[in-house]
mmCIF file of C-alpha atoms in Angstrom:
data_model
loop_
_atom_site.group_PDB
_atom_site.id
_atom_site.type_symbol
_atom_site.label_atom_id
_atom_site.label_comp_id
_atom_site.label_asym_id
_atom_site.label_seq_id
_atom_site.Cartn_x
_atom_site.Cartn_y
_atom_site.Cartn_z
ATOM 1 C CA MET A 1 5.361 -6.639 21.712
ATOM 2 C CA LYS A 2 4.205 -2.977 22.182
ATOM 3 C CA ILE A 3 3.805 -1.789 18.533
ATOM 4 C CA ALA A 4 2.792 1.694 17.391
ATOM 5 C CA VAL A 5 1.296 0.935 14.035
ATOM 6 C CA MET A 6 0.860 4.289 12.718
ATOM 7 C CA GLY A 7 -1.845 4.820 10.350
ATOM 8 C CA GLY A 8 -3.055 2.258 11.693
ATOM 9 C CA ASP A 9 -6.421 3.453 10.582
ATOM 10 C CA GLY A 10 -5.950 2.483 6.290
ATOM 11 C CA PHE A 11 -6.053 -0.343 3.654
ATOM 12 C CA ILE A 12 -3.093 -2.532 5.233
ATOM 13 C CA GLY A 13 -2.654 -0.535 8.589
ATOM 14 C CA TRP A 14 -5.903 -1.956 10.142
ATOM 15 C CA PRO A 15 -5.897 -5.515 8.941
ATOM 16 C CA THR A 16 -2.070 -5.538 10.369
ATOM 17 C CA SER A 17 -3.635 -3.801 13.750
ATOM 18 C CA LEU A 18 -6.592 -6.581 14.204
ATOM 19 C CA HIS A 19 -4.452 -9.334 13.135
ATOM 20 C CA LEU A 20 -1.035 -8.371 15.336
ATOM 21 C CA SER A 21 -3.731 -7.842 18.046
ATOM 22 C CA ASP A 22 -5.366 -10.927 17.981
ATOM 23 C CA ALA A 23 -1.176 -12.722 18.838
ATOM 24 C CA GLY A 24 -1.526 -11.499 21.873
ATOM 25 C CA HIS A 25 1.113 -7.604 21.278
ATOM 26 C CA ASP A 26 -0.241 -4.753 22.295
ATOM 27 C CA ILE A 27 -0.834 -1.900 19.749
ATOM 28 C CA HIS A 28 -0.860 1.541 19.557
ATOM 29 C CA ILE A 29 -2.804 2.744 16.679
ATOM 30 C CA LEU A 30 -0.931 6.962 15.521
ATOM 31 C CA ASP A 31 -3.419 8.023 12.504
ATOM 32 C CA ASN A 32 -3.795 12.129 11.445
ATOM 33 C CA LEU A 33 -7.591 10.098 10.133
ATOM 34 C CA SER A 34 -6.643 11.476 6.217
ATOM 35 C CA ARG A 35 -7.666 8.769 4.438
ATOM 36 C CA ARG A 36 -10.778 9.200 5.628
ATOM 37 C CA TRP A 37 -11.021 13.288 4.564
ATOM 38 C CA ILE A 38 -9.422 12.371 1.254
ATOM 39 C CA ASP A 39 -12.406 10.018 0.454
ATOM 40 C CA THR A 40 -14.200 13.681 1.294
ATOM 41 C CA GLU A 41 -11.983 15.728 -1.013
ATOM 42 C CA LEU A 42 -12.612 12.982 -4.034
ATOM 43 C CA GLY A 43 -16.442 12.984 -3.793
ATOM 44 C CA VAL A 44 -16.584 9.337 -2.803
ATOM 45 C CA GLN A 45 -16.722 6.449 0.367
ATOM 46 C CA SER A 46 -15.529 2.460 0.290
ATOM 47 C CA LEU A 47 -17.359 0.526 -1.255
ATOM 48 C CA THR A 48 -17.442 -1.827 2.859
ATOM 49 C CA PRO A 49 -19.187 0.877 5.379
ATOM 50 C CA MET A 50 -16.577 2.093 7.720
ATOM 51 C CA ASP A 51 -17.522 2.646 11.157
ATOM 52 C CA SER A 52 -15.478 5.268 13.309
ATOM 53 C CA ILE A 53 -11.607 4.239 13.835
ATOM 54 C CA GLN A 54 -13.123 4.752 17.883
ATOM 55 C CA GLU A 55 -15.833 1.926 17.536
ATOM 56 C CA ARG A 56 -13.604 -0.224 15.340
ATOM 57 C CA THR A 57 -11.475 -0.639 18.504
ATOM 58 C CA ARG A 58 -14.781 -0.605 20.667
ATOM 59 C CA ILE A 59 -16.140 -3.573 18.589
ATOM 60 C CA TRP A 60 -12.634 -5.376 18.793
ATOM 61 C CA HIS A 61 -12.308 -5.114 22.514
ATOM 62 C CA ALA A 62 -16.136 -6.494 22.905
ATOM 63 C CA GLU A 63 -15.418 -9.373 20.391
ATOM 64 C CA THR A 64 -11.678 -10.699 22.059
ATOM 65 C CA GLY A 65 -11.510 -8.492 24.779
ATOM 66 C CA ARG A 66 -8.194 -6.830 23.820
ATOM 67 C CA ARG A 67 -7.220 -3.490 23.436
ATOM 68 C CA ILE A 68 -6.284 -1.887 20.699
ATOM 69 C CA HIS A 69 -5.288 2.633 21.744
ATOM 70 C CA PHE A 70 -5.922 5.346 19.644
ATOM 71 C CA ASN A 71 -3.997 8.269 19.083
ATOM 72 C CA LEU A 72 -4.695 11.453 16.243
ATOM 73 C CA ILE A 73 -1.204 12.205 15.334
ATOM 74 C CA ASP A 74 -0.383 13.752 11.813
ATOM 75 C CA LEU A 75 3.302 12.361 11.435
ATOM 76 C CA ALA A 76 4.030 14.526 9.143
ATOM 77 C CA LYS A 77 3.578 17.775 11.058
ATOM 78 C CA ASP A 78 3.405 16.804 15.037
ATOM 79 C CA TYR A 79 6.928 16.528 14.837
ATOM 80 C CA GLU A 80 6.551 17.576 18.713
ATOM 81 C CA LEU A 81 3.913 15.054 19.669
ATOM 82 C CA LEU A 82 5.190 12.197 18.195
ATOM 83 C CA LYS A 83 8.217 12.731 20.154
ATOM 84 C CA ASN A 84 6.509 12.622 23.488
ATOM 85 C CA TRP A 85 4.637 10.242 22.979
ATOM 86 C CA LEU A 86 7.781 7.276 21.299
ATOM 87 C CA SER A 87 9.349 9.061 24.258
ATOM 88 C CA GLU A 88 6.644 7.866 27.140
ATOM 89 C CA HIS A 89 5.496 4.418 24.993
ATOM 90 C CA ARG A 90 8.956 3.439 23.885
ATOM 91 C CA PRO A 91 6.932 0.996 22.058
ATOM 92 C CA ASP A 92 9.625 -2.699 21.038
ATOM 93 C CA ALA A 93 8.477 -2.231 17.133
ATOM 94 C CA VAL A 94 7.425 0.799 15.115
ATOM 95 C CA ILE A 95 4.921 -0.348 11.611
ATOM 96 C CA HIS A 96 5.089 2.360 9.175
ATOM 97 C CA PHE A 97 1.643 3.271 7.461
ATOM 98 C CA ALA A 98 1.701 6.650 7.606
ATOM 99 C CA GLU A 99 1.830 8.023 3.957
ATOM 100 C CA GLN A 100 -0.321 8.772 1.144
ATOM 101 C CA ARG A 101 0.123 6.104 -0.731
ATOM 102 C CA ALA A 102 -1.655 6.047 -3.901
ATOM 103 C CA ALA A 103 -0.322 7.287 -7.984
ATOM 104 C CA PRO A 104 -3.347 8.178 -9.139
ATOM 105 C CA TYR A 105 -3.808 11.069 -6.615
ATOM 106 C CA SER A 106 -0.181 12.026 -6.260
ATOM 107 C CA MET A 107 -0.758 12.871 -9.934
ATOM 108 C CA LYS A 108 -3.675 15.339 -9.864
ATOM 109 C CA SER A 109 -2.360 18.703 -9.857
ATOM 110 C CA ASP A 110 0.298 20.226 -7.939
ATOM 111 C CA ARG A 111 -0.859 20.363 -5.281
ATOM 112 C CA HIS A 112 -1.941 17.034 -4.799
ATOM 113 C CA LYS A 113 2.677 16.587 -5.184
ATOM 114 C CA ASN A 114 3.399 18.400 -3.404
ATOM 115 C CA TYR A 115 0.998 17.157 -0.340
ATOM 116 C CA THR A 116 2.067 13.752 -1.273
ATOM 117 C CA VAL A 117 5.809 14.701 -1.464
ATOM 118 C CA ASN A 118 5.168 17.246 2.746
ATOM 119 C CA ASN A 119 2.740 14.312 3.904
ATOM 120 C CA ASN A 120 5.083 11.755 3.001
ATOM 121 C CA VAL A 121 8.819 12.373 3.239
ATOM 122 C CA SER A 122 7.756 14.509 6.598
ATOM 123 C CA ALA A 123 6.713 11.696 7.629
ATOM 124 C CA THR A 124 8.403 9.163 7.590
ATOM 125 C CA HIS A 125 12.335 12.033 8.381
ATOM 126 C CA ASN A 126 9.965 12.584 11.394
ATOM 127 C CA LEU A 127 9.722 9.298 12.716
ATOM 128 C CA LEU A 128 13.982 8.274 11.779
ATOM 129 C CA ASN A 129 14.466 11.824 13.982
ATOM 130 C CA ALA A 130 12.092 11.159 16.715
ATOM 131 C CA LEU A 131 13.625 7.176 16.996
ATOM 132 C CA THR A 132 17.378 8.612 16.907
ATOM 133 C CA GLU A 133 16.548 11.666 19.810
ATOM 134 C CA LEU A 134 14.914 9.108 21.886
ATOM 135 C CA ASN A 135 17.607 6.107 21.686
ATOM 136 C CA LEU A 136 14.855 4.413 21.499
ATOM 137 C CA ASP A 137 16.043 1.059 19.112
ATOM 138 C CA ALA A 138 12.768 0.101 18.268
ATOM 139 C CA HIS A 139 12.715 -1.682 14.671
ATOM 140 C CA LEU A 140 11.114 -0.511 12.423
ATOM 141 C CA ILE A 141 8.909 -2.029 9.657
ATOM 142 C CA HIS A 142 8.181 0.259 6.190
ATOM 143 C CA LEU A 143 5.452 -0.794 3.132
ATOM 144 C CA GLY A 144 7.046 0.427 0.515
ATOM 145 C CA THR A 145 6.736 -0.563 -2.711
ATOM 146 C CA MET A 146 7.529 -2.927 -5.713
ATOM 147 C CA GLY A 147 7.498 0.839 -7.317
ATOM 148 C CA VAL A 148 10.421 1.824 -6.695
ATOM 149 C CA TYR A 149 12.006 -0.202 -9.053
ATOM 150 C CA GLY A 150 9.974 0.747 -11.769
ATOM 151 C CA TYR A 151 8.002 -1.123 -14.372
ATOM 152 C CA SER A 152 11.258 -1.416 -16.775
ATOM 153 C CA THR A 153 12.266 -4.134 -18.786
ATOM 154 C CA VAL A 154 15.488 -5.169 -18.583
ATOM 155 C CA GLY A 155 15.917 -9.599 -18.515
ATOM 156 C CA ALA A 156 16.844 -10.391 -15.111
ATOM 157 C CA ALA A 157 15.103 -10.343 -11.696
ATOM 158 C CA ILE A 158 14.767 -8.030 -10.336
ATOM 159 C CA PRO A 159 16.324 -8.759 -6.248
ATOM 160 C CA GLU A 160 15.509 -7.911 -2.765
ATOM 161 C CA GLY A 161 16.339 -4.462 -2.434
ATOM 162 C CA TYR A 162 20.293 -4.405 -3.320
ATOM 163 C CA LEU A 163 22.124 -5.583 -6.113
ATOM 164 C CA PRO A 164 25.596 -6.614 -6.376
ATOM 165 C CA VAL A 165 27.708 -4.875 -9.705
ATOM 166 C CA GLY A 166 31.375 -4.703 -10.720
ATOM 167 C CA ILE A 167 33.916 -1.485 -10.234
ATOM 168 C CA GLU A 168 37.025 -1.186 -11.943
ATOM 169 C CA THR A 169 38.775 0.657 -10.054
ATOM 170 C CA ALA A 170 41.601 3.332 -11.141
ATOM 171 C CA GLY A 171 44.715 0.190 -10.957
ATOM 172 C CA GLY A 172 41.942 -1.523 -13.994
ATOM 173 C CA GLU A 173 40.941 -4.377 -11.273
ATOM 174 C CA THR A 174 37.137 -4.578 -11.129
ATOM 175 C CA VAL A 175 35.986 -3.897 -6.951
ATOM 176 C CA SER A 176 32.555 -6.404 -5.757
ATOM 177 C CA GLN A 177 30.028 -4.278 -3.973
ATOM 178 C CA GLU A 178 26.300 -3.933 -3.143
ATOM 179 C CA ILE A 179 24.023 -0.934 -3.790
ATOM 180 C CA LEU A 180 20.626 -0.551 -3.889
ATOM 181 C CA TYR A 181 19.017 -1.488 -6.506
ATOM 182 C CA PRO A 182 18.631 1.620 -9.396
ATOM 183 C CA SER A 183 15.533 3.536 -8.404
ATOM 184 C CA ASN A 184 13.068 4.056 -11.175
ATOM 185 C CA PRO A 185 9.872 5.901 -10.012
ATOM 186 C CA GLY A 186 7.091 6.407 -11.904
ATOM 187 C CA SER A 187 5.039 8.796 -10.272
ATOM 188 C CA ILE A 188 5.466 11.292 -7.451
ATOM 189 C CA TYR A 189 3.847 8.278 -5.057
ATOM 190 C CA HIS A 190 6.961 6.498 -5.639
ATOM 191 C CA MET A 191 9.183 9.085 -5.361
ATOM 192 C CA THR A 192 8.665 9.427 -2.570
ATOM 193 C CA LYS A 193 9.199 5.823 -1.579
ATOM 194 C CA CYS A 194 13.070 5.918 -3.801
ATOM 195 C CA LEU A 195 13.196 8.918 -1.272
ATOM 196 C CA ASP A 196 12.340 6.843 2.146
ATOM 197 C CA GLN A 197 14.343 4.771 1.176
ATOM 198 C CA LEU A 198 17.979 7.170 1.262
ATOM 199 C CA LEU A 199 16.830 7.896 4.750
ATOM 200 C CA PHE A 200 16.961 4.699 5.992
ATOM 201 C CA GLN A 201 20.309 4.094 4.454
ATOM 202 C CA PHE A 202 21.282 7.208 6.023
ATOM 203 C CA TYR A 203 20.253 6.324 9.719
ATOM 204 C CA ALA A 204 20.727 2.874 9.830
ATOM 205 C CA LYS A 205 24.391 3.545 8.966
ATOM 206 C CA ASN A 206 24.344 6.861 10.086
ATOM 207 C CA ASP A 207 22.498 6.018 14.434
ATOM 208 C CA GLY A 208 22.404 2.232 13.783
ATOM 209 C CA LEU A 209 18.967 2.074 13.402
ATOM 210 C CA ARG A 210 17.566 -1.157 13.028
ATOM 211 C CA ILE A 211 14.867 -0.761 9.400
ATOM 212 C CA THR A 212 13.319 -3.357 7.517
ATOM 213 C CA ASP A 213 11.644 -1.928 4.331
ATOM 214 C CA LEU A 214 8.898 -4.259 2.878
ATOM 215 C CA HIS A 215 8.842 -3.357 -1.528
ATOM 216 C CA GLN A 216 5.430 -4.525 -1.818
ATOM 217 C CA GLY A 217 3.195 -5.327 -4.405
ATOM 218 C CA ILE A 218 -0.309 -4.593 -5.360
ATOM 219 C CA VAL A 219 -2.507 -5.223 -3.049
ATOM 220 C CA TRP A 220 -5.767 -7.953 -3.398
ATOM 221 C CA GLY A 221 -8.598 -9.432 -2.185
ATOM 222 C CA THR A 222 -11.088 -8.146 1.311
ATOM 223 C CA HIS A 223 -10.786 -10.191 4.426
ATOM 224 C CA THR A 224 -8.408 -11.143 6.726
ATOM 225 C CA GLU A 225 -9.753 -13.667 9.309
ATOM 226 C CA GLN A 226 -10.581 -11.175 11.525
ATOM 227 C CA THR A 227 -11.975 -8.576 9.608
ATOM 228 C CA ARG A 228 -14.746 -11.329 9.383
ATOM 229 C CA ARG A 229 -15.041 -11.686 12.651
ATOM 230 C CA HIS A 230 -17.652 -9.142 13.095
ATOM 231 C CA ALA A 231 -19.751 -7.296 10.255
ATOM 232 C CA GLN A 232 -17.784 -4.035 11.809
ATOM 233 C CA LEU A 233 -15.189 -5.368 11.669
ATOM 234 C CA ILE A 234 -14.763 -4.558 7.814
ATOM 235 C CA ASN A 235 -12.091 -3.647 5.804
ATOM 236 C CA ARG A 236 -11.962 -0.342 3.605
ATOM 237 C CA PHE A 237 -12.552 -1.434 0.028
ATOM 238 C CA ASP A 238 -11.445 1.197 -2.246
ATOM 239 C CA TYR A 239 -13.321 1.152 -5.871
ATOM 240 C CA ASP A 240 -12.346 4.598 -7.699
ATOM 241 C CA GLY A 241 -9.612 5.538 -10.479
ATOM 242 C CA ASP A 242 -7.462 7.272 -7.588
ATOM 243 C CA TYR A 243 -7.744 4.604 -5.048
ATOM 244 C CA GLY A 244 -8.761 1.480 -6.562
ATOM 245 C CA THR A 245 -5.976 -1.299 -7.006
ATOM 246 C CA VAL A 246 -6.645 -3.230 -10.894
ATOM 247 C CA LEU A 247 -7.612 -6.172 -9.308
ATOM 248 C CA ASN A 248 -9.878 -4.724 -7.010
ATOM 249 C CA ARG A 249 -11.362 -3.013 -9.469
ATOM 250 C CA PHE A 250 -11.720 -5.591 -11.975
ATOM 251 C CA LEU A 251 -13.886 -7.519 -9.751
ATOM 252 C CA ILE A 252 -16.376 -4.854 -8.665
ATOM 253 C CA GLN A 253 -17.158 -3.675 -12.768
ATOM 254 C CA ALA A 254 -17.573 -6.829 -12.923
ATOM 255 C CA ALA A 255 -20.205 -7.161 -9.921
ATOM 256 C CA ILE A 256 -21.982 -3.441 -11.257
ATOM 257 C CA GLY A 257 -21.845 -4.356 -14.969
ATOM 258 C CA TYR A 258 -19.865 -2.424 -16.024
ATOM 259 C CA PRO A 259 -16.925 -2.375 -18.347
ATOM 260 C CA LEU A 260 -13.464 -3.371 -17.106
ATOM 261 C CA THR A 261 -11.671 -0.079 -18.009
ATOM 262 C CA VAL A 262 -8.420 -1.299 -19.513
ATOM 263 C CA HIS A 263 -5.780 1.452 -20.207
ATOM 264 C CA GLY A 264 -3.043 1.452 -23.105
ATOM 265 C CA THR A 265 -2.158 -2.261 -24.400
ATOM 266 C CA GLY A 266 -3.349 -3.874 -20.766
ATOM 267 C CA GLY A 267 0.428 -5.031 -21.192
ATOM 268 C CA GLN A 268 1.255 -3.520 -18.203
ATOM 269 C CA THR A 269 3.683 -6.463 -15.329
ATOM 270 C CA ARG A 270 2.138 -5.758 -11.208
ATOM 271 C CA ALA A 271 3.502 -7.368 -9.303
ATOM 272 C CA PHE A 272 0.153 -8.957 -6.760
ATOM 273 C CA ILE A 273 -0.614 -9.818 -3.261
ATOM 274 C CA HIS A 274 -3.985 -10.589 -1.208
ATOM 275 C CA ILE A 275 -4.021 -9.006 1.033
ATOM 276 C CA GLN A 276 -4.390 -11.914 3.850
ATOM 277 C CA ASP A 277 -0.598 -13.135 2.257
ATOM 278 C CA SER A 278 0.459 -8.800 2.628
ATOM 279 C CA VAL A 279 -0.565 -8.493 7.323
ATOM 280 C CA ARG A 280 0.886 -12.607 7.041
ATOM 281 C CA CYS A 281 4.550 -10.897 6.047
ATOM 282 C CA ILE A 282 4.441 -7.643 8.542
ATOM 283 C CA GLU A 283 4.104 -10.343 11.238
ATOM 284 C CA LEU A 284 7.212 -12.626 9.832
ATOM 285 C CA ALA A 285 8.806 -9.252 9.508
ATOM 286 C CA LEU A 286 9.265 -8.022 12.494
ATOM 287 C CA LYS A 287 9.560 -11.935 13.802
ATOM 288 C CA ASN A 288 12.833 -11.019 11.978
ATOM 289 C CA PRO A 289 14.737 -7.587 13.168
ATOM 290 C CA PRO A 290 18.091 -7.180 11.499
ATOM 291 C CA ALA A 291 20.738 -6.208 14.593
ATOM 292 C CA ARG A 292 21.544 -3.036 15.136
ATOM 293 C CA GLY A 293 23.929 -1.677 13.022
ATOM 294 C CA ALA A 294 22.670 -4.127 10.263
ATOM 295 C CA ARG A 295 22.225 -2.885 6.683
ATOM 296 C CA VAL A 296 18.430 -1.982 5.964
ATOM 297 C CA GLU A 297 16.672 -5.428 5.354
ATOM 298 C CA ILE A 298 15.060 -5.158 2.500
ATOM 299 C CA PHE A 299 11.716 -7.748 1.575
ATOM 300 C CA ASN A 300 10.309 -7.742 -1.567
ATOM 301 C CA GLN A 301 6.738 -8.929 -0.449
ATOM 302 C CA MET A 302 4.860 -9.900 -3.897
ATOM 303 C CA THR A 303 3.546 -13.551 -4.353
ATOM 304 C CA GLU A 304 2.805 -13.487 -8.120
ATOM 305 C CA THR A 305 3.240 -11.576 -11.579
ATOM 306 C CA HIS A 306 0.015 -10.478 -14.179
ATOM 307 C CA ARG A 307 -0.157 -8.616 -16.686
ATOM 308 C CA VAL A 308 -3.288 -6.582 -16.292
ATOM 309 C CA ARG A 309 -5.019 -7.452 -19.915
ATOM 310 C CA ASP A 310 -4.514 -11.223 -18.951
ATOM 311 C CA LEU A 311 -6.433 -10.530 -15.632
ATOM 312 C CA ALA A 312 -9.287 -8.966 -17.505
ATOM 313 C CA GLU A 313 -9.914 -11.586 -19.778
ATOM 314 C CA MET A 314 -9.878 -13.918 -16.957
ATOM 315 C CA ILE A 315 -12.610 -11.583 -15.189
ATOM 316 C CA ALA A 316 -14.368 -10.909 -18.138
ATOM 317 C CA ARG A 317 -14.021 -15.339 -18.870
ATOM 318 C CA MET A 318 -15.881 -15.811 -15.408
ATOM 319 C CA SER A 319 -17.973 -13.217 -14.903
ATOM 320 C CA GLY A 320 -19.097 -12.401 -18.317
ATOM 321 C CA ALA A 321 -18.203 -8.882 -18.417
ATOM 322 C CA LYS A 322 -16.399 -6.557 -21.035
ATOM 323 C CA ILE A 323 -13.167 -5.302 -20.857
ATOM 324 C CA ALA A 324 -12.315 -1.821 -22.398
ATOM 325 C CA TRP A 325 -9.960 -0.886 -24.157
ATOM 326 C CA LEU A 326 -8.704 2.902 -22.796
ATOM 327 C CA PRO A 327 -6.223 5.217 -23.364
ATOM 328 C CA ASN A 328 -3.962 4.870 -20.305
ATOM 329 C CA PRO A 329 -3.137 8.081 -18.057
ATOM 330 C CA ARG A 330 0.157 6.965 -16.252
ATOM 331 C CA LYS A 331 3.542 7.845 -19.032
ATOM 332 C CA GLU A 332 5.230 4.197 -18.920
ATOM 333 C CA ALA A 333 6.317 1.930 -21.232
ATOM 334 C CA ALA A 334 3.486 0.326 -22.692
ATOM 335 C CA GLU A 335 4.029 -3.157 -22.426
ATOM 336 C CA ASN A 336 7.000 -4.709 -19.462
ATOM 337 C CA ASP A 337 8.413 -7.817 -18.243
ATOM 338 C CA LEU A 338 8.697 -8.421 -14.750
ATOM 339 C CA ILE A 339 10.572 -11.251 -12.983
ATOM 340 C CA VAL A 340 10.972 -10.909 -9.514
ATOM 341 C CA ARG A 341 12.858 -11.916 -6.600
ATOM 342 C CA ASN A 342 10.631 -12.993 -3.269
ATOM 343 C CA GLU A 343 12.373 -16.812 -1.650
ATOM 344 C CA LYS A 344 13.029 -13.939 1.400
ATOM 345 C CA PHE A 345 9.417 -14.659 2.900
ATOM 346 C CA ARG A 346 8.808 -17.941 1.751
ATOM 347 C CA ASN A 347 12.228 -19.056 3.429
ATOM 348 C CA LEU A 348 10.836 -17.389 6.720
ATOM 349 C CA GLY A 349 7.576 -20.122 6.218
ATOM 350 C CA LEU A 350 4.883 -17.914 3.635
ATOM 351 C CA GLU A 351 2.875 -20.160 1.687
ATOM 352 C CA PRO A 352 1.188 -17.314 -0.759
ATOM 353 C CA ILE A 353 -2.619 -17.491 -1.312
ATOM 354 C CA THR A 354 -2.369 -16.966 -5.450
ATOM 355 C CA LEU A 355 -5.905 -15.961 -7.682
ATOM 356 C CA GLU A 356 -8.605 -18.370 -6.975
ATOM 357 C CA ALA A 357 -11.436 -18.348 -8.399
ATOM 358 C CA GLY A 358 -13.449 -18.939 -4.788
ATOM 359 C CA LEU A 359 -11.656 -16.216 -3.787
ATOM 360 C CA LEU A 360 -12.328 -14.047 -6.008
ATOM 361 C CA GLY A 361 -15.753 -14.496 -6.102
ATOM 362 C CA GLU A 362 -16.174 -13.752 -2.561
ATOM 363 C CA ILE A 363 -14.407 -9.758 -4.001
ATOM 364 C CA VAL A 364 -17.699 -9.960 -6.375
ATOM 365 C CA ASP A 365 -20.422 -11.165 -3.640
ATOM 366 C CA VAL A 366 -18.780 -7.957 -1.094
ATOM 367 C CA ALA A 367 -19.173 -6.041 -4.045
ATOM 368 C CA LYS A 368 -22.892 -6.741 -4.830
ATOM 369 C CA LYS A 369 -23.165 -6.899 -1.571
ATOM 370 C CA PHE A 370 -22.153 -3.076 -1.021
ATOM 371 C CA ALA A 371 -23.196 -2.185 -5.196
ATOM 372 C CA TYR A 372 -25.805 0.909 -3.941
ATOM 373 C CA ARG A 373 -22.474 2.654 -2.255
ATOM 374 C CA VAL A 374 -21.730 3.276 -5.708
ATOM 375 C CA ASP A 375 -21.009 5.853 -7.379
ATOM 376 C CA ARG A 376 -20.269 5.030 -11.405
ATOM 377 C CA SER A 377 -19.698 8.334 -11.748
ATOM 378 C CA ARG A 378 -15.900 8.048 -10.387
ATOM 379 C CA VAL A 379 -15.770 4.667 -11.409
ATOM 380 C CA PRO A 380 -13.016 5.750 -14.277
ATOM 381 C CA ALA A 381 -9.371 6.408 -13.924
ATOM 382 C CA VAL A 382 -8.686 11.297 -14.808
ATOM 383 C CA SER A 383 -6.239 11.600 -13.069
ATOM 384 C CA ALA A 384 -3.360 12.002 -15.860
ATOM 385 C CA TRP A 385 0.568 12.010 -15.616
ATOM 386 C CA THR A 386 0.650 14.219 -17.542
ATOM 387 C CA LYS A 387 -1.282 17.943 -19.058
ATOM 388 C CA ASP A 388 -0.946 16.361 -22.999
ATOM 389 C CA ILE A 389 -2.079 13.033 -21.567
ATOM 390 C CA ALA A 390 -5.073 14.352 -19.733
ATOM 391 C CA ALA A 391 -6.790 15.388 -23.157
ATOM 392 C CA THR A 392 -6.772 11.501 -24.205
ATOM 393 C CA ILE A 393 -8.172 10.871 -21.961
ATOM 394 C CA ASN A 394 -12.071 8.620 -21.328
ATOM 395 C CA HIS A 395 -14.182 10.382 -18.833
ATOM 396 C CA ASP A 396 -17.162 7.820 -19.288
ATOM 397 C CA PRO A 397 -16.079 4.380 -20.468
ATOM 398 C CA GLU A 398 -20.454 3.338 -20.657
ATOM 399 C CA GLY A 399 -21.088 5.852 -23.287
ATOM 400 C CA LYS A 400 -23.671 7.126 -21.542
ATOM 401 C CA ARG A 401 -22.780 10.462 -21.661
ATOM 402 C CA LEU A 402 -25.243 13.485 -24.042
ATOM 403 C CA LYS A 403 -22.824 13.530 -26.802
ATOM 404 C CA SER A 404 -23.431 16.591 -28.900
ATOM 405 C CA VAL A 405 -24.573 16.454 -32.706
ATOM 406 C CA SER A 406 -22.162 18.890 -33.787
#
């Protein structure tokens, strides 16, 4: 297939592009490289040294003989460029990663909130609008988040997208209906993913677009089969308080002798998936598109759940690292349970990678190799959800800053 990967320079987009190119597909990346600009804004860099997208794709071609094409297009702003590209190339499938993906970044300030909403919602709508205008029957796969469900405890398993409900009619009878599971976003970022859901529902119903929405858990891990092939194909690896995912951050902290930063009680239960499984799930979704006119297909793209404090304690035992219990910058429940259904991918043949010491050790090895690139001042999570919470944030988990004697 000819596949457009929107946001193909990113944390999931790059290994997905390699994985699908390796499988024989014709891959075209469309990206505005904004994630690289955000690194510059935040004064931080990927733990792993990343070459330019042009050099990355050149190395891939040299190693495999296969080409990945790159197009500098901003989906949120360059509607006519996007539409013209789609009109010329008419891909069989479009994989949409082109959104600002970090909840903490989306909550840093009013400017970051505006950017996240304008970028994410406009990118999604521009893409849907262009596909409709061109009558392009491409299967659209969107990388969403488990965060659309929220993390409240209801004592029941979260279904894959749709919730069966009974509604009492005016005549006193009860009729059954399936609705989108009630959204409960915990950040501006998560809210944009909830808005994406509504856009998908409308365009599938109104214009017959074929859409798959993947509600993904927190991604951990470093390598996929393809990124191992050459040092310059390595994926980006974020450790900072805005973009680093919790398990990867713990492992990096352990590797550099930084205390494991657990916020609040650590009772937050989260869903996780290894990066190799993430790209496998996208390929499985690609092979199983919904029919034209069908409702949006929704998968829960996760393989296991863990409490944050349990992960920290496991890594502390493994590495000897200390745990720092810090105020929580997020506005969320101190404790939650999370039971998630994920039968769809398992039924399609996914055999998940689960937390294992070997894979965790691999991340620590990568972290130690590139520890010289770590800016320790960027490790703390300091983006607060409210101004009241901001006053409680610990900016110095290591306790190394000079203290006033007054």
